[in-house]
Amino acid sequence: MRLDKYISKALGVTRKEAKEIIRRGEVQVDGEVIRKADFKVPEKANVFVDGQKVEAKDKIYLMLNKPKGYLSTTERDKDYPSFLELIPEYEHLEPFAAGRLDVDAEGFLLVTNDGQLAHRITHPKWKVPKTYEVLLEKPLTEEQIEKIKQRKVLVDGKPVAVEDLKVLEPNRVLLTITEGRFHIVKNLFKELGNKVLNLKRVAIGEIQLDEDLLEGYYRHLTEEEVKKLKKMVGLD
Ligand code: URA
């Protein structure tokens, strides 16, 4: 990779700014000051800017269909594997999940190393809708459906930010919420004396989980999809 591209990726600056930093003699590659923007950075080179080691990491955005039994965290756990075990080829890029999913939940895990995007997708301020397909132990009554839609069900004394509820079958619903409190879907139905038997996230914002994406498999989001997500959270 050219040095100006490397510096621009590593510092998140424009190519023009990177060239300026290089011209000022602030960049060292393997101990030598390099002032040429088109210098080819060798693989595994040690690059320093102003004495600080920097790394050009590519940004990744994956749609992973998380199976049950996997953690959405990156820590190693003695009981369950992390989702990282499903994407070993990307582990060096230090990805994490933008929005957790319980170990017994499945579906769309947005895996990225774009910290700013992940933060905004999960922050309630940006109200990014997440849709879950929920299988319940008992059918919902009309009264309960209305209560959920009107945000009258409280969890820990606070209304749940419900955007939409579609009843697929008496005990199977599509619930869209714009918040991510811990166990929020399970707790919402628990408040109504019901129990979630199966929980699957099927959409984040406008991006739907591909129906033909098998459990444990992933695909890269398209540029268009990344743009849509960024736009939703004011990053365009
Ligand atoms: N709500 C839950 O209860 N669990 C999840 O994994 C996500 C939302």
PDB file of C-alpha atoms and ligand atoms in Angstrom:
ATOM      1  CA  MET A   1       0.000   0.000   0.000  1.00  0.00           C
ATOM      2  CA  ARG A   2       1.220   3.529  -0.744  1.00  0.00           C
ATOM      3  CA  LEU A   3       2.328   5.469   2.311  1.00  0.00           C
ATOM      4  CA  ASP A   4      -0.204   8.291   1.871  1.00  0.00           C
ATOM      5  CA  LYS A   5      -3.061   5.752   1.682  1.00  0.00           C
ATOM      6  CA  TYR A   6      -1.704   3.927   4.724  1.00  0.00           C
ATOM      7  CA  ILE A   7      -1.482   7.133   6.794  1.00  0.00           C
ATOM      8  CA  SER A   8      -4.907   8.269   5.661  1.00  0.00           C
ATOM      9  CA  LYS A   9      -6.452   4.954   6.757  1.00  0.00           C
ATOM     10  CA  ALA A  10      -4.511   4.762  10.000  1.00  0.00           C
ATOM     11  CA  LEU A  11      -5.294   8.309  11.144  1.00  0.00           C
ATOM     12  CA  GLY A  12      -8.670   8.756   9.463  1.00  0.00           C
ATOM     13  CA  VAL A  13      -7.430  11.825   7.567  1.00  0.00           C
ATOM     14  CA  THR A  14      -7.779  12.727   3.889  1.00  0.00           C
ATOM     15  CA  ARG A  15      -5.156  11.688   1.368  1.00  0.00           C
ATOM     16  CA  LYS A  16      -4.167  15.384   1.060  1.00  0.00           C
ATOM     17  CA  GLU A  17      -3.659  15.717   4.823  1.00  0.00           C
ATOM     18  CA  ALA A  18      -1.692  12.468   4.853  1.00  0.00           C
ATOM     19  CA  LYS A  19       0.623  13.814   2.138  1.00  0.00           C
ATOM     20  CA  GLU A  20       1.220  16.942   4.217  1.00  0.00           C
ATOM     21  CA  ILE A  21       2.075  14.872   7.326  1.00  0.00           C
ATOM     22  CA  ILE A  22       4.522  12.825   5.237  1.00  0.00           C
ATOM     23  CA  ARG A  23       6.052  15.937   3.670  1.00  0.00           C
ATOM     24  CA  ARG A  24       6.681  17.397   7.141  1.00  0.00           C
ATOM     25  CA  GLY A  25       8.857  14.371   7.925  1.00  0.00           C
ATOM     26  CA  GLU A  26       6.602  13.098  10.728  1.00  0.00           C
ATOM     27  CA  VAL A  27       6.409   9.554   9.367  1.00  0.00           C
ATOM     28  CA  GLN A  28       8.913   6.793  10.004  1.00  0.00           C
ATOM     29  CA  VAL A  29       8.769   3.368   8.384  1.00  0.00           C
ATOM     30  CA  ASP A  30      10.934   0.741  10.046  1.00  0.00           C
ATOM     31  CA  GLY A  31      12.992   3.423  11.734  1.00  0.00           C
ATOM     32  CA  GLU A  32      13.544   5.659   8.705  1.00  0.00           C
ATOM     33  CA  VAL A  33      11.890   8.996   7.994  1.00  0.00           C
ATOM     34  CA  ILE A  34      10.055   8.715   4.684  1.00  0.00           C
ATOM     35  CA  ARG A  35       9.004  11.859   2.829  1.00  0.00           C
ATOM     36  CA  LYS A  36       7.651  10.251  -0.314  1.00  0.00           C
ATOM     37  CA  ALA A  37       3.875   9.810  -0.510  1.00  0.00           C
ATOM     38  CA  ASP A  38       4.155   7.021  -3.084  1.00  0.00           C
ATOM     39  CA  PHE A  39       6.577   4.971  -0.952  1.00  0.00           C
ATOM     40  CA  LYS A  40       5.384   1.330  -0.910  1.00  0.00           C
ATOM     41  CA  VAL A  41       4.857   0.257   2.711  1.00  0.00           C
ATOM     42  CA  PRO A  42       6.169  -3.307   3.092  1.00  0.00           C
ATOM     43  CA  GLU A  43       3.832  -5.821   4.689  1.00  0.00           C
ATOM     44  CA  LYS A  44       4.307  -6.020   8.471  1.00  0.00           C
ATOM     45  CA  ALA A  45       6.264  -2.737   8.452  1.00  0.00           C
ATOM     46  CA  ASN A  46       6.369  -0.703  11.663  1.00  0.00           C
ATOM     47  CA  VAL A  47       4.953   2.716  10.902  1.00  0.00           C
ATOM     48  CA  PHE A  48       5.251   5.587  13.356  1.00  0.00           C
ATOM     49  CA  VAL A  49       3.731   9.072  13.190  1.00  0.00           C
ATOM     50  CA  ASP A  50       5.257  11.562  15.608  1.00  0.00           C
ATOM     51  CA  GLY A  51       6.760   8.661  17.523  1.00  0.00           C
ATOM     52  CA  GLN A  52       3.392   6.835  17.876  1.00  0.00           C
ATOM     53  CA  LYS A  53       2.893   3.444  16.248  1.00  0.00           C
ATOM     54  CA  VAL A  54      -0.060   3.472  13.843  1.00  0.00           C
ATOM     55  CA  GLU A  55      -1.790   0.765  11.814  1.00  0.00           C
ATOM     56  CA  ALA A  56      -3.924   0.951   8.701  1.00  0.00           C
ATOM     57  CA  LYS A  57      -6.855  -1.262   9.457  1.00  0.00           C
ATOM     58  CA  ASP A  58      -9.483  -1.892   6.838  1.00  0.00           C
ATOM     59  CA  LYS A  59     -13.039  -1.233   7.940  1.00  0.00           C
ATOM     60  CA  ILE A  60     -15.334  -4.229   7.790  1.00  0.00           C
ATOM     61  CA  TYR A  61     -19.114  -4.448   7.965  1.00  0.00           C
ATOM     62  CA  LEU A  62     -20.496  -7.970   8.157  1.00  0.00           C
ATOM     63  CA  MET A  63     -23.990  -9.394   8.415  1.00  0.00           C
ATOM     64  CA  LEU A  64     -23.496 -12.503  10.551  1.00  0.00           C
ATOM     65  CA  ASN A  65     -26.346 -14.916  11.168  1.00  0.00           C
ATOM     66  CA  LYS A  66     -25.480 -15.730  14.787  1.00  0.00           C
ATOM     67  CA  PRO A  67     -26.613 -19.161  15.899  1.00  0.00           C
ATOM     68  CA  LYS A  68     -27.802 -19.816  19.432  1.00  0.00           C
ATOM     69  CA  GLY A  69     -24.988 -20.836  21.740  1.00  0.00           C
ATOM     70  CA  TYR A  70     -22.561 -18.108  20.617  1.00  0.00           C
ATOM     71  CA  LEU A  71     -21.759 -14.974  22.586  1.00  0.00           C
ATOM     72  CA  SER A  72     -21.989 -11.595  20.893  1.00  0.00           C
ATOM     73  CA  THR A  73     -19.035 -10.383  22.976  1.00  0.00           C
ATOM     74  CA  THR A  74     -15.393 -10.787  22.035  1.00  0.00           C
ATOM     75  CA  GLU A  75     -14.201 -12.097  25.415  1.00  0.00           C
ATOM     76  CA  ARG A  76     -13.333 -15.726  25.816  1.00  0.00           C
ATOM     77  CA  ASP A  77     -15.759 -17.546  28.065  1.00  0.00           C
ATOM     78  CA  LYS A  78     -15.509 -21.028  29.515  1.00  0.00           C
ATOM     79  CA  ASP A  79     -19.095 -21.950  28.676  1.00  0.00           C
ATOM     80  CA  TYR A  80     -19.726 -20.509  25.216  1.00  0.00           C
ATOM     81  CA  PRO A  81     -17.663 -19.574  22.167  1.00  0.00           C
ATOM     82  CA  SER A  82     -17.569 -15.980  20.931  1.00  0.00           C
ATOM     83  CA  PHE A  83     -19.003 -15.086  17.506  1.00  0.00           C
ATOM     84  CA  LEU A  84     -15.351 -14.399  16.578  1.00  0.00           C
ATOM     85  CA  GLU A  85     -14.925 -18.140  16.127  1.00  0.00           C
ATOM     86  CA  LEU A  86     -17.272 -17.889  13.151  1.00  0.00           C
ATOM     87  CA  ILE A  87     -15.107 -15.264  11.432  1.00  0.00           C
ATOM     88  CA  PRO A  88     -11.493 -16.240  12.239  1.00  0.00           C
ATOM     89  CA  GLU A  89     -10.241 -14.600   9.030  1.00  0.00           C
ATOM     90  CA  TYR A  90     -11.286 -11.183  10.357  1.00  0.00           C
ATOM     91  CA  GLU A  91     -10.174 -11.457  13.970  1.00  0.00           C
ATOM     92  CA  HIS A  92      -6.981  -9.460  13.299  1.00  0.00           C
ATOM     93  CA  LEU A  93      -9.138  -6.474  12.319  1.00  0.00           C
ATOM     94  CA  GLU A  94     -10.533  -6.434  15.878  1.00  0.00           C
ATOM     95  CA  PRO A  95     -14.245  -6.448  15.067  1.00  0.00           C
ATOM     96  CA  PHE A  96     -17.071  -6.321  17.580  1.00  0.00           C
ATOM     97  CA  ALA A  97     -20.854  -6.521  17.476  1.00  0.00           C
ATOM     98  CA  ALA A  98     -22.874  -3.330  17.025  1.00  0.00           C
ATOM     99  CA  GLY A  99     -25.638  -4.275  19.449  1.00  0.00           C
ATOM    100  CA  ARG A 100     -25.558  -7.413  21.530  1.00  0.00           C
ATOM    101  CA  LEU A 101     -27.665 -10.527  21.163  1.00  0.00           C
ATOM    102  CA  ASP A 102     -28.159 -12.924  24.072  1.00  0.00           C
ATOM    103  CA  VAL A 103     -26.416 -16.281  23.920  1.00  0.00           C
ATOM    104  CA  ASP A 104     -29.786 -18.011  23.447  1.00  0.00           C
ATOM    105  CA  ALA A 105     -30.867 -15.535  20.748  1.00  0.00           C
ATOM    106  CA  GLU A 106     -30.066 -15.819  17.055  1.00  0.00           C
ATOM    107  CA  GLY A 107     -30.033 -13.776  13.901  1.00  0.00           C
ATOM    108  CA  PHE A 108     -28.534 -10.563  12.572  1.00  0.00           C
ATOM    109  CA  LEU A 109     -25.338  -9.563  14.315  1.00  0.00           C
ATOM    110  CA  LEU A 110     -23.768  -6.511  12.715  1.00  0.00           C
ATOM    111  CA  VAL A 111     -20.046  -7.073  13.034  1.00  0.00           C
ATOM    112  CA  THR A 112     -17.733  -4.146  12.416  1.00  0.00           C
ATOM    113  CA  ASN A 113     -14.579  -2.392  13.558  1.00  0.00           C
ATOM    114  CA  ASP A 114     -16.089   1.026  12.847  1.00  0.00           C
ATOM    115  CA  GLY A 115     -16.408   2.285  16.400  1.00  0.00           C
ATOM    116  CA  GLN A 116     -18.249   5.480  15.543  1.00  0.00           C
ATOM    117  CA  LEU A 117     -20.935   3.702  13.538  1.00  0.00           C
ATOM    118  CA  ALA A 118     -21.347   0.945  16.144  1.00  0.00           C
ATOM    119  CA  HIS A 119     -21.679   3.488  18.936  1.00  0.00           C
ATOM    120  CA  ARG A 120     -24.392   5.410  17.146  1.00  0.00           C
ATOM    121  CA  ILE A 121     -26.321   2.310  16.084  1.00  0.00           C
ATOM    122  CA  THR A 122     -26.583   1.225  19.697  1.00  0.00           C
ATOM    123  CA  HIS A 123     -27.099   4.651  21.279  1.00  0.00           C
ATOM    124  CA  PRO A 124     -30.793   5.400  21.986  1.00  0.00           C
ATOM    125  CA  LYS A 125     -30.328   8.971  20.755  1.00  0.00           C
ATOM    126  CA  TRP A 126     -30.145   7.762  17.151  1.00  0.00           C
ATOM    127  CA  LYS A 127     -33.260   5.570  17.473  1.00  0.00           C
ATOM    128  CA  VAL A 128     -32.077   2.894  15.040  1.00  0.00           C
ATOM    129  CA  PRO A 129     -34.898   0.342  14.774  1.00  0.00           C
ATOM    130  CA  LYS A 130     -34.087  -3.309  15.401  1.00  0.00           C
ATOM    131  CA  THR A 131     -36.668  -5.913  14.479  1.00  0.00           C
ATOM    132  CA  TYR A 132     -37.039  -9.225  16.289  1.00  0.00           C
ATOM    133  CA  GLU A 133     -39.095 -12.260  15.433  1.00  0.00           C
ATOM    134  CA  VAL A 134     -40.375 -13.499  18.753  1.00  0.00           C
ATOM    135  CA  LEU A 135     -41.948 -16.837  19.576  1.00  0.00           C
ATOM    136  CA  LEU A 136     -43.979 -16.659  22.768  1.00  0.00           C
ATOM    137  CA  GLU A 137     -45.125 -19.295  25.205  1.00  0.00           C
ATOM    138  CA  LYS A 138     -48.692 -17.957  25.162  1.00  0.00           C
ATOM    139  CA  PRO A 139     -50.768 -16.068  22.584  1.00  0.00           C
ATOM    140  CA  LEU A 140     -51.046 -12.308  23.059  1.00  0.00           C
ATOM    141  CA  THR A 141     -54.453 -10.827  23.803  1.00  0.00           C
ATOM    142  CA  GLU A 142     -55.791  -7.829  21.849  1.00  0.00           C
ATOM    143  CA  GLU A 143     -55.452  -5.773  24.991  1.00  0.00           C
ATOM    144  CA  GLN A 144     -51.783  -6.709  25.386  1.00  0.00           C
ATOM    145  CA  ILE A 145     -51.063  -5.931  21.740  1.00  0.00           C
ATOM    146  CA  GLU A 146     -52.505  -2.441  22.169  1.00  0.00           C
ATOM    147  CA  LYS A 147     -50.609  -1.932  25.415  1.00  0.00           C
ATOM    148  CA  ILE A 148     -47.305  -2.807  23.710  1.00  0.00           C
ATOM    149  CA  LYS A 149     -48.013  -0.607  20.678  1.00  0.00           C
ATOM    150  CA  GLN A 150     -48.954   2.326  22.860  1.00  0.00           C
ATOM    151  CA  ARG A 151     -45.736   1.940  24.848  1.00  0.00           C
ATOM    152  CA  LYS A 152     -47.676   1.310  28.028  1.00  0.00           C
ATOM    153  CA  VAL A 153     -45.596  -1.668  29.113  1.00  0.00           C
ATOM    154  CA  LEU A 154     -42.915  -0.503  31.529  1.00  0.00           C
ATOM    155  CA  VAL A 155     -39.620  -2.276  32.107  1.00  0.00           C
ATOM    156  CA  ASP A 156     -37.796  -1.090  35.225  1.00  0.00           C
ATOM    157  CA  GLY A 157     -40.317   1.749  35.387  1.00  0.00           C
ATOM    158  CA  LYS A 158     -39.568   3.006  31.866  1.00  0.00           C
ATOM    159  CA  PRO A 159     -41.648   2.591  28.705  1.00  0.00           C
ATOM    160  CA  VAL A 160     -40.090   0.428  26.009  1.00  0.00           C
ATOM    161  CA  ALA A 161     -39.347   2.316  22.766  1.00  0.00           C
ATOM    162  CA  VAL A 162     -41.635   0.202  20.580  1.00  0.00           C
ATOM    163  CA  GLU A 163     -41.887   1.304  16.928  1.00  0.00           C
ATOM    164  CA  ASP A 164     -44.040  -1.464  15.573  1.00  0.00           C
ATOM    165  CA  LEU A 165     -45.655  -4.778  16.426  1.00  0.00           C
ATOM    166  CA  LYS A 166     -46.928  -7.171  13.789  1.00  0.00           C
ATOM    167  CA  VAL A 167     -48.745 -10.301  14.834  1.00  0.00           C
ATOM    168  CA  LEU A 168     -47.759 -13.207  12.580  1.00  0.00           C
ATOM    169  CA  GLU A 169     -49.553 -15.870  14.597  1.00  0.00           C
ATOM    170  CA  PRO A 170     -51.225 -15.586  17.999  1.00  0.00           C
ATOM    171  CA  ASN A 171     -47.914 -16.449  19.697  1.00  0.00           C
ATOM    172  CA  ARG A 172     -45.437 -15.230  17.045  1.00  0.00           C
ATOM    173  CA  VAL A 173     -44.759 -11.540  16.462  1.00  0.00           C
ATOM    174  CA  LEU A 174     -42.406  -9.131  14.734  1.00  0.00           C
ATOM    175  CA  LEU A 175     -41.388  -6.483  17.227  1.00  0.00           C
ATOM    176  CA  THR A 176     -39.470  -3.358  16.228  1.00  0.00           C
ATOM    177  CA  ILE A 177     -37.818  -1.315  18.972  1.00  0.00           C
ATOM    178  CA  THR A 178     -35.365   1.571  18.953  1.00  0.00           C
ATOM    179  CA  GLU A 179     -33.503   0.801  22.137  1.00  0.00           C
ATOM    180  CA  GLY A 180     -31.139  -1.873  23.359  1.00  0.00           C
ATOM    181  CA  ARG A 181     -31.527  -2.316  27.109  1.00  0.00           C
ATOM    182  CA  PHE A 182     -30.237  -5.652  28.412  1.00  0.00           C
ATOM    183  CA  HIS A 183     -32.821  -8.431  27.866  1.00  0.00           C
ATOM    184  CA  ILE A 184     -35.312  -5.785  26.807  1.00  0.00           C
ATOM    185  CA  VAL A 185     -37.485  -7.988  24.587  1.00  0.00           C
ATOM    186  CA  LYS A 186     -37.593 -10.836  27.099  1.00  0.00           C
ATOM    187  CA  ASN A 187     -38.383  -8.410  29.905  1.00  0.00           C
ATOM    188  CA  LEU A 188     -41.124  -6.677  27.918  1.00  0.00           C
ATOM    189  CA  PHE A 189     -43.032  -9.946  27.515  1.00  0.00           C
ATOM    190  CA  LYS A 190     -42.215 -11.031  31.061  1.00  0.00           C
ATOM    191  CA  GLU A 191     -44.030  -7.912  32.277  1.00  0.00           C
ATOM    192  CA  LEU A 192     -47.122  -9.322  30.556  1.00  0.00           C
ATOM    193  CA  GLY A 193     -46.777 -12.710  32.243  1.00  0.00           C
ATOM    194  CA  ASN A 194     -45.520 -14.300  29.040  1.00  0.00           C
ATOM    195  CA  LYS A 195     -42.216 -15.920  28.091  1.00  0.00           C
ATOM    196  CA  VAL A 196     -39.976 -15.651  25.036  1.00  0.00           C
ATOM    197  CA  LEU A 197     -39.263 -19.130  23.684  1.00  0.00           C
ATOM    198  CA  ASN A 198     -37.281 -18.020  20.665  1.00  0.00           C
ATOM    199  CA  LEU A 199     -35.730 -14.692  19.738  1.00  0.00           C
ATOM    200  CA  LYS A 200     -34.286 -13.853  16.345  1.00  0.00           C
ATOM    201  CA  ARG A 201     -33.117 -10.431  15.164  1.00  0.00           C
ATOM    202  CA  VAL A 202     -34.208 -10.072  11.561  1.00  0.00           C
ATOM    203  CA  ALA A 203     -33.399  -6.433  10.751  1.00  0.00           C
ATOM    204  CA  ILE A 204     -31.276  -3.478  11.796  1.00  0.00           C
ATOM    205  CA  GLY A 205     -32.514  -0.210  10.339  1.00  0.00           C
ATOM    206  CA  GLU A 206     -33.554  -0.894   6.768  1.00  0.00           C
ATOM    207  CA  ILE A 207     -31.184  -3.836   6.421  1.00  0.00           C
ATOM    208  CA  GLN A 208     -32.952  -7.194   6.583  1.00  0.00           C
ATOM    209  CA  LEU A 209     -31.182 -10.402   7.499  1.00  0.00           C
ATOM    210  CA  ASP A 210     -30.860 -12.393   4.259  1.00  0.00           C
ATOM    211  CA  GLU A 211     -33.276 -15.295   4.399  1.00  0.00           C
ATOM    212  CA  ASP A 212     -30.808 -17.555   2.617  1.00  0.00           C
ATOM    213  CA  LEU A 213     -27.895 -16.763   4.910  1.00  0.00           C
ATOM    214  CA  LEU A 214     -27.377 -19.988   6.830  1.00  0.00           C
ATOM    215  CA  GLU A 215     -26.812 -19.969  10.584  1.00  0.00           C
ATOM    216  CA  GLY A 216     -23.178 -19.329  11.397  1.00  0.00           C
ATOM    217  CA  TYR A 217     -22.486 -17.728   8.003  1.00  0.00           C
ATOM    218  CA  TYR A 218     -21.863 -14.095   7.083  1.00  0.00           C
ATOM    219  CA  ARG A 219     -21.690 -11.767   4.151  1.00  0.00           C
ATOM    220  CA  HIS A 220     -20.227  -8.302   3.716  1.00  0.00           C
ATOM    221  CA  LEU A 221     -22.712  -5.452   3.670  1.00  0.00           C
ATOM    222  CA  THR A 222     -22.811  -3.734   0.293  1.00  0.00           C
ATOM    223  CA  GLU A 223     -21.524  -0.174  -0.027  1.00  0.00           C
ATOM    224  CA  GLU A 224     -25.118   0.902  -0.467  1.00  0.00           C
ATOM    225  CA  GLU A 225     -26.142  -0.756   2.820  1.00  0.00           C
ATOM    226  CA  VAL A 226     -23.232   0.795   4.729  1.00  0.00           C
ATOM    227  CA  LYS A 227     -24.200   4.196   3.309  1.00  0.00           C
ATOM    228  CA  LYS A 228     -27.812   3.705   4.433  1.00  0.00           C
ATOM    229  CA  LEU A 229     -26.721   2.818   7.971  1.00  0.00           C
ATOM    230  CA  LYS A 230     -24.349   5.769   8.149  1.00  0.00           C
ATOM    231  CA  LYS A 231     -27.018   8.120   6.869  1.00  0.00           C
ATOM    232  CA  MET A 232     -29.426   6.952   9.574  1.00  0.00           C
ATOM    233  CA  VAL A 233     -27.021   8.029  12.283  1.00  0.00           C
ATOM    234  CA  GLY A 234     -25.814  11.281  10.750  1.00  0.00           C
ATOM    235  CA  LEU A 235     -22.483  10.014   9.429  1.00  0.00           C
ATOM    236  CA  ASP A 236     -22.928  10.742   5.737  1.00  0.00           C
TER     237      ASP A 236
HETATM  238  N1  URA B   1     -33.729  -8.301  23.786  1.00  0.00           N
HETATM  239  C1  URA B   1     -33.443  -9.422  24.477  1.00  0.00           C
HETATM  240  O1  URA B   1     -34.107  -9.774  25.431  1.00  0.00           O
HETATM  241  N2  URA B   1     -32.390 -10.163  24.076  1.00  0.00           N
HETATM  242  C2  URA B   1     -31.636  -9.836  23.014  1.00  0.00           C
HETATM  243  O2  URA B   1     -30.677 -10.558  22.685  1.00  0.00           O
HETATM  244  C3  URA B   1     -31.951  -8.666  22.296  1.00  0.00           C
HETATM  245  C4  URA B   1     -33.002  -7.916  22.714  1.00  0.00           C
END
